[in-house]
mmCIF file of C-alpha atoms in Angstrom:
data_model
loop_
_atom_site.group_PDB
_atom_site.id
_atom_site.type_symbol
_atom_site.label_atom_id
_atom_site.label_comp_id
_atom_site.label_asym_id
_atom_site.label_seq_id
_atom_site.Cartn_x
_atom_site.Cartn_y
_atom_site.Cartn_z
ATOM 1 C CA GLU A 1 87.721 58.867 -1.114
ATOM 2 C CA ALA A 2 91.039 57.004 -1.383
ATOM 3 C CA GLY A 3 91.377 54.754 -4.393
ATOM 4 C CA VAL A 4 92.649 51.205 -4.760
ATOM 5 C CA ALA A 5 96.265 50.957 -3.610
ATOM 6 C CA GLN A 6 98.822 48.535 -4.973
ATOM 7 C CA SER A 7 102.468 47.842 -4.255
ATOM 8 C CA PRO A 8 105.053 47.583 -5.482
ATOM 9 C CA ARG A 9 104.536 49.633 -8.647
ATOM 10 C CA TYR A 10 107.400 47.939 -10.457
ATOM 11 C CA LYS A 11 109.199 44.647 -9.997
ATOM 12 C CA ILE A 12 111.989 42.996 -11.973
ATOM 13 C CA ILE A 13 112.865 39.393 -11.229
ATOM 14 C CA GLU A 14 114.571 36.496 -12.932
ATOM 15 C CA LYS A 15 112.653 33.468 -14.110
ATOM 16 C CA ARG A 16 112.039 30.820 -11.478
ATOM 17 C CA GLN A 17 112.077 33.444 -8.720
ATOM 18 C CA SER A 18 109.045 34.247 -6.578
ATOM 19 C CA VAL A 19 107.162 37.510 -6.332
ATOM 20 C CA ALA A 20 104.215 38.859 -4.371
ATOM 21 C CA PHE A 21 101.892 41.770 -5.023
ATOM 22 C CA TRP A 22 99.704 43.552 -2.508
ATOM 23 C CA CYS A 23 96.356 45.280 -2.943
ATOM 24 C CA ASN A 24 94.275 47.408 -0.616
ATOM 25 C CA PRO A 25 90.787 47.983 -2.033
ATOM 26 C CA ILE A 26 88.541 50.973 -1.481
ATOM 27 C CA SER A 27 87.184 50.909 2.055
ATOM 28 C CA GLY A 28 83.926 48.967 2.252
ATOM 29 C CA HIS A 29 84.269 47.284 -1.120
ATOM 30 C CA ALA A 30 83.352 43.632 -0.714
ATOM 31 C CA THR A 31 84.458 42.434 -4.137
ATOM 32 C CA LEU A 32 88.104 42.343 -5.157
ATOM 33 C CA TYR A 33 89.574 41.329 -8.510
ATOM 34 C CA TRP A 34 93.058 40.553 -9.782
ATOM 35 C CA TYR A 35 93.684 41.018 -13.507
ATOM 36 C CA GLN A 36 96.688 40.317 -15.699
ATOM 37 C CA GLN A 37 97.241 42.783 -18.532
ATOM 38 C CA ILE A 38 99.830 41.722 -21.081
ATOM 39 C CA LEU A 39 101.205 44.545 -23.231
ATOM 40 C CA GLY A 40 98.809 45.406 -26.030
ATOM 41 C CA GLN A 41 95.938 43.349 -24.639
ATOM 42 C CA GLY A 42 92.898 43.887 -22.470
ATOM 43 C CA PRO A 43 92.910 42.899 -18.796
ATOM 44 C CA LYS A 44 92.219 39.225 -18.117
ATOM 45 C CA LEU A 45 90.591 38.212 -14.848
ATOM 46 C CA LEU A 46 92.745 35.902 -12.732
ATOM 47 C CA ILE A 47 90.679 35.691 -9.563
ATOM 48 C CA GLN A 48 87.647 37.329 -7.965
ATOM 49 C CA PHE A 49 86.941 37.470 -4.221
ATOM 50 C CA GLN A 50 83.692 38.259 -2.471
ATOM 51 C CA ASN A 51 84.789 39.246 1.041
ATOM 52 C CA ASN A 52 87.317 36.484 1.833
ATOM 53 C CA GLY A 53 85.781 33.814 -0.411
ATOM 54 C CA VAL A 54 86.802 32.976 -3.981
ATOM 55 C CA VAL A 55 84.041 33.558 -6.548
ATOM 56 C CA ASP A 56 85.977 32.760 -9.726
ATOM 57 C CA ASP A 57 89.535 31.521 -10.205
ATOM 58 C CA SER A 58 88.954 29.627 -13.435
ATOM 59 C CA GLN A 59 91.723 31.490 -15.281
ATOM 60 C CA LEU A 60 94.294 31.420 -12.480
ATOM 61 C CA PRO A 61 97.298 29.165 -13.330
ATOM 62 C CA LYS A 62 97.105 27.383 -10.018
ATOM 63 C CA ASP A 63 100.359 25.501 -10.464
ATOM 64 C CA ARG A 64 102.257 28.761 -9.996
ATOM 65 C CA PHE A 65 99.817 31.501 -8.986
ATOM 66 C CA SER A 66 98.072 31.842 -5.634
ATOM 67 C CA ALA A 67 96.024 34.581 -4.030
ATOM 68 C CA GLU A 68 94.438 35.204 -0.698
ATOM 69 C CA ARG A 69 92.222 37.721 1.039
ATOM 70 C CA LEU A 70 92.276 36.388 4.559
ATOM 71 C CA LYS A 71 90.377 39.114 6.415
ATOM 72 C CA GLY A 72 88.227 40.193 3.514
ATOM 73 C CA VAL A 73 90.123 43.453 3.012
ATOM 74 C CA ASP A 74 93.716 43.415 1.682
ATOM 75 C CA SER A 75 94.804 40.800 -0.807
ATOM 76 C CA THR A 76 98.076 39.333 -2.004
ATOM 77 C CA LEU A 77 98.835 37.642 -5.307
ATOM 78 C CA LYS A 78 101.882 35.402 -5.508
ATOM 79 C CA ILE A 79 103.741 33.841 -8.410
ATOM 80 C CA GLN A 80 106.096 30.973 -7.683
ATOM 81 C CA PRO A 81 108.081 30.217 -9.788
ATOM 82 C CA ALA A 82 107.818 33.007 -12.348
ATOM 83 C CA LYS A 83 108.094 32.404 -16.090
ATOM 84 C CA LEU A 84 109.041 34.817 -18.865
ATOM 85 C CA GLU A 85 105.428 34.899 -20.071
ATOM 86 C CA ASP A 86 104.298 36.255 -16.687
ATOM 87 C CA SER A 87 105.713 39.660 -17.647
ATOM 88 C CA ALA A 88 102.663 41.917 -17.512
ATOM 89 C CA VAL A 89 100.886 44.552 -15.477
ATOM 90 C CA TYR A 90 98.918 43.083 -12.588
ATOM 91 C CA LEU A 91 95.862 45.163 -11.842
ATOM 92 C CA CYS A 92 93.761 44.989 -8.731
ATOM 93 C CA ALA A 93 90.198 46.301 -8.797
ATOM 94 C CA SER A 94 87.374 46.499 -6.297
ATOM 95 C CA SER A 95 83.648 47.095 -6.371
ATOM 96 C CA LEU A 96 81.135 47.883 -3.666
ATOM 97 C CA ILE A 97 78.904 45.010 -4.675
ATOM 98 C CA GLN A 98 79.151 42.168 -7.158
ATOM 99 C CA GLY A 99 78.249 43.539 -10.553
ATOM 100 C CA GLY A 100 78.956 47.107 -9.517
ATOM 101 C CA GLU A 101 81.411 49.538 -11.079
ATOM 102 C CA GLN A 102 84.959 48.295 -10.777
ATOM 103 C CA PHE A 103 87.649 50.741 -9.671
ATOM 104 C CA PHE A 104 91.175 49.871 -10.684
ATOM 105 C CA GLY A 105 94.441 50.388 -8.866
ATOM 106 C CA PRO A 106 97.569 51.737 -10.589
ATOM 107 C CA GLY A 107 98.912 48.240 -11.211
ATOM 108 C CA THR A 108 102.230 46.490 -10.676
ATOM 109 C CA ARG A 109 104.435 46.180 -13.737
ATOM 110 C CA LEU A 110 106.283 42.851 -13.550
ATOM 111 C CA THR A 111 109.262 42.095 -15.753
ATOM 112 C CA VAL A 112 110.607 38.565 -15.732
ATOM 113 C CA LEU A 113 114.120 38.216 -17.197
ATOM 114 C CA GLY B 1 82.713 31.214 -22.159
ATOM 115 C CA GLU B 2 82.305 34.807 -23.211
ATOM 116 C CA ASN B 3 84.458 36.181 -26.009
ATOM 117 C CA VAL B 4 84.643 39.889 -26.849
ATOM 118 C CA GLU B 5 86.062 41.137 -30.139
ATOM 119 C CA GLN B 6 86.947 44.829 -30.539
ATOM 120 C CA HIS B 7 87.628 46.816 -33.712
ATOM 121 C CA PRO B 8 89.582 48.673 -34.879
ATOM 122 C CA SER B 9 92.811 48.081 -32.989
ATOM 123 C CA THR B 10 94.018 51.584 -33.871
ATOM 124 C CA LEU B 11 92.063 54.661 -34.886
ATOM 125 C CA SER B 12 93.323 58.082 -35.861
ATOM 126 C CA VAL B 13 90.926 61.016 -36.287
ATOM 127 C CA GLN B 14 91.220 64.767 -36.716
ATOM 128 C CA GLU B 15 90.391 66.910 -33.727
ATOM 129 C CA GLY B 16 86.731 67.810 -33.805
ATOM 130 C CA ASP B 17 85.710 64.749 -35.804
ATOM 131 C CA SER B 18 83.832 61.748 -34.396
ATOM 132 C CA ALA B 19 85.286 58.372 -33.433
ATOM 133 C CA VAL B 20 83.451 55.050 -33.324
ATOM 134 C CA ILE B 21 84.723 51.828 -31.746
ATOM 135 C CA LYS B 22 82.805 48.579 -32.117
ATOM 136 C CA CYS B 23 82.630 45.396 -30.060
ATOM 137 C CA THR B 24 80.901 42.085 -30.536
ATOM 138 C CA TYR B 25 80.256 39.501 -27.838
ATOM 139 C CA SER B 26 79.394 35.826 -27.938
ATOM 140 C CA ASP B 27 77.366 35.117 -24.774
ATOM 141 C CA SER B 28 73.726 36.032 -25.332
ATOM 142 C CA ALA B 29 73.246 36.075 -21.541
ATOM 143 C CA SER B 30 75.614 39.039 -21.139
ATOM 144 C CA ASN B 31 73.762 42.111 -19.983
ATOM 145 C CA TYR B 32 76.338 44.620 -18.742
ATOM 146 C CA PHE B 33 78.679 46.444 -21.132
ATOM 147 C CA PRO B 34 81.162 48.986 -19.719
ATOM 148 C CA TRP B 35 83.778 51.006 -21.581
ATOM 149 C CA TYR B 36 87.116 51.860 -20.000
ATOM 150 C CA LYS B 37 89.678 54.478 -20.978
ATOM 151 C CA GLN B 38 93.336 53.812 -20.214
ATOM 152 C CA GLU B 39 95.912 56.531 -20.701
ATOM 153 C CA LEU B 40 99.526 55.551 -21.130
ATOM 154 C CA GLY B 41 100.917 54.065 -17.930
ATOM 155 C CA LYS B 42 97.712 54.696 -15.995
ATOM 156 C CA ARG B 43 94.867 52.613 -14.633
ATOM 157 C CA PRO B 44 91.713 51.836 -16.646
ATOM 158 C CA GLN B 45 88.844 54.170 -15.774
ATOM 159 C CA LEU B 46 85.179 53.624 -16.471
ATOM 160 C CA ILE B 47 83.799 56.244 -18.861
ATOM 161 C CA ILE B 48 80.354 54.893 -19.632
ATOM 162 C CA ASP B 49 78.378 51.691 -19.334
ATOM 163 C CA ILE B 50 75.101 50.277 -20.575
ATOM 164 C CA ARG B 51 72.814 47.507 -19.427
ATOM 165 C CA SER B 52 70.754 45.380 -21.751
ATOM 166 C CA ASN B 53 67.446 46.940 -20.853
ATOM 167 C CA VAL B 54 68.396 50.092 -22.793
ATOM 168 C CA GLY B 55 69.576 50.585 -26.371
ATOM 169 C CA GLU B 56 71.519 53.825 -26.029
ATOM 170 C CA LYS B 57 73.088 55.944 -23.325
ATOM 171 C CA LYS B 58 74.686 59.364 -23.604
ATOM 172 C CA ASP B 59 76.991 61.384 -21.392
ATOM 173 C CA GLN B 60 78.008 64.707 -22.947
ATOM 174 C CA ARG B 61 80.282 63.856 -25.916
ATOM 175 C CA ILE B 62 80.227 60.111 -25.271
ATOM 176 C CA ALA B 63 77.489 57.660 -26.217
ATOM 177 C CA VAL B 64 77.144 53.907 -26.252
ATOM 178 C CA THR B 65 74.683 51.919 -28.343
ATOM 179 C CA LEU B 66 73.690 48.299 -27.855
ATOM 180 C CA ASN B 67 72.143 45.854 -30.311
ATOM 181 C CA LYS B 68 71.292 42.693 -28.381
ATOM 182 C CA THR B 69 69.948 40.879 -31.398
ATOM 183 C CA ALA B 70 73.221 41.263 -33.261
ATOM 184 C CA LYS B 71 75.281 41.025 -30.058
ATOM 185 C CA HIS B 72 77.274 44.147 -30.646
ATOM 186 C CA PHE B 73 77.768 47.485 -28.938
ATOM 187 C CA SER B 74 79.611 50.625 -29.913
ATOM 188 C CA LEU B 75 81.276 53.653 -28.357
ATOM 189 C CA HIS B 76 80.767 57.006 -30.050
ATOM 190 C CA ILE B 77 82.873 60.055 -29.204
ATOM 191 C CA THR B 78 81.846 63.324 -30.836
ATOM 192 C CA GLU B 79 83.819 66.568 -31.161
ATOM 193 C CA THR B 80 87.023 64.753 -30.275
ATOM 194 C CA GLN B 81 89.732 66.581 -28.341
ATOM 195 C CA PRO B 82 93.451 65.811 -27.843
ATOM 196 C CA GLU B 83 92.752 64.564 -24.308
ATOM 197 C CA ASP B 84 90.591 61.815 -25.787
ATOM 198 C CA SER B 85 93.783 60.140 -27.019
ATOM 199 C CA ALA B 86 94.086 56.858 -25.074
ATOM 200 C CA VAL B 87 93.411 53.138 -25.318
ATOM 201 C CA TYR B 88 89.739 52.245 -24.996
ATOM 202 C CA PHE B 89 88.516 48.837 -23.844
ATOM 203 C CA CYS B 90 85.043 47.399 -24.086
ATOM 204 C CA ALA B 91 83.917 44.611 -21.772
ATOM 205 C CA ALA B 92 80.935 42.366 -21.193
ATOM 206 C CA SER B 93 79.553 40.360 -18.307
ATOM 207 C CA ARG B 94 76.408 38.552 -17.316
ATOM 208 C CA ALA B 95 74.443 39.046 -14.141
ATOM 209 C CA GLY B 96 75.436 36.592 -11.460
ATOM 210 C CA ALA B 97 78.898 35.953 -12.890
ATOM 211 C CA GLN B 98 80.017 39.584 -12.737
ATOM 212 C CA LYS B 99 83.166 38.442 -14.520
ATOM 213 C CA LEU B 100 84.187 41.142 -16.961
ATOM 214 C CA VAL B 101 85.640 39.889 -20.243
ATOM 215 C CA PHE B 102 87.570 42.639 -22.012
ATOM 216 C CA GLY B 103 88.149 43.303 -25.672
ATOM 217 C CA GLN B 104 91.648 43.718 -27.047
ATOM 218 C CA GLY B 105 91.578 47.500 -26.935
ATOM 219 C CA THR B 106 91.584 50.360 -29.445
ATOM 220 C CA ARG B 107 94.354 52.924 -29.479
ATOM 221 C CA LEU B 108 92.694 56.225 -30.354
ATOM 222 C CA THR B 109 94.860 59.115 -31.526
ATOM 223 C CA ILE B 110 93.407 62.590 -31.974
ATOM 224 C CA ASN B 111 95.410 64.651 -34.441
ATOM 225 C CA PRO B 112 95.425 68.421 -33.853
#
């Protein structure tokens, strides 16, 4: 079974630039999560989708972050404009059902200069 | 909202000894407690989880215990091996919300 795919794996941008991350969950997984993991900390949930609907985006900085999962499969997370404090690894995860085991992708390491 | 505290932040043990990592949570409605292992530069992977209807769960050298009254749960690794070296994260969530709240992580080093 293929795992969760993410791209790009690494991205370096300057502050105030825009960036987008892509995630392809495990086939058939209805629930998709985006986490931000700052160095030395645990992952923090940014947004959770159930199919193409948002379940929880309470910790998403909506003035600069946006995410979509239009067809209920792939998802993109965008930051516009980026700040220095956005430097982190952005992890995508998926689960077959809500409350089920979450499988993580390899992450995208973002560096904002 | 839920808050998860994890201790210690770093732990160094001799190969073959046991390691224990502890977490406390704040939301008494939480009922799902997974543990993830993250090797350097890799993705977090689930190693064991426990639900609040049980007090202990074992899988070979790994065990997790849960005390709902005290709102804490622990990861126990016995007969540690070098490949156990990694960062371990605990997490908690409540049914319905499914939102996992992670602890800060414990960097475990197994010394040969």
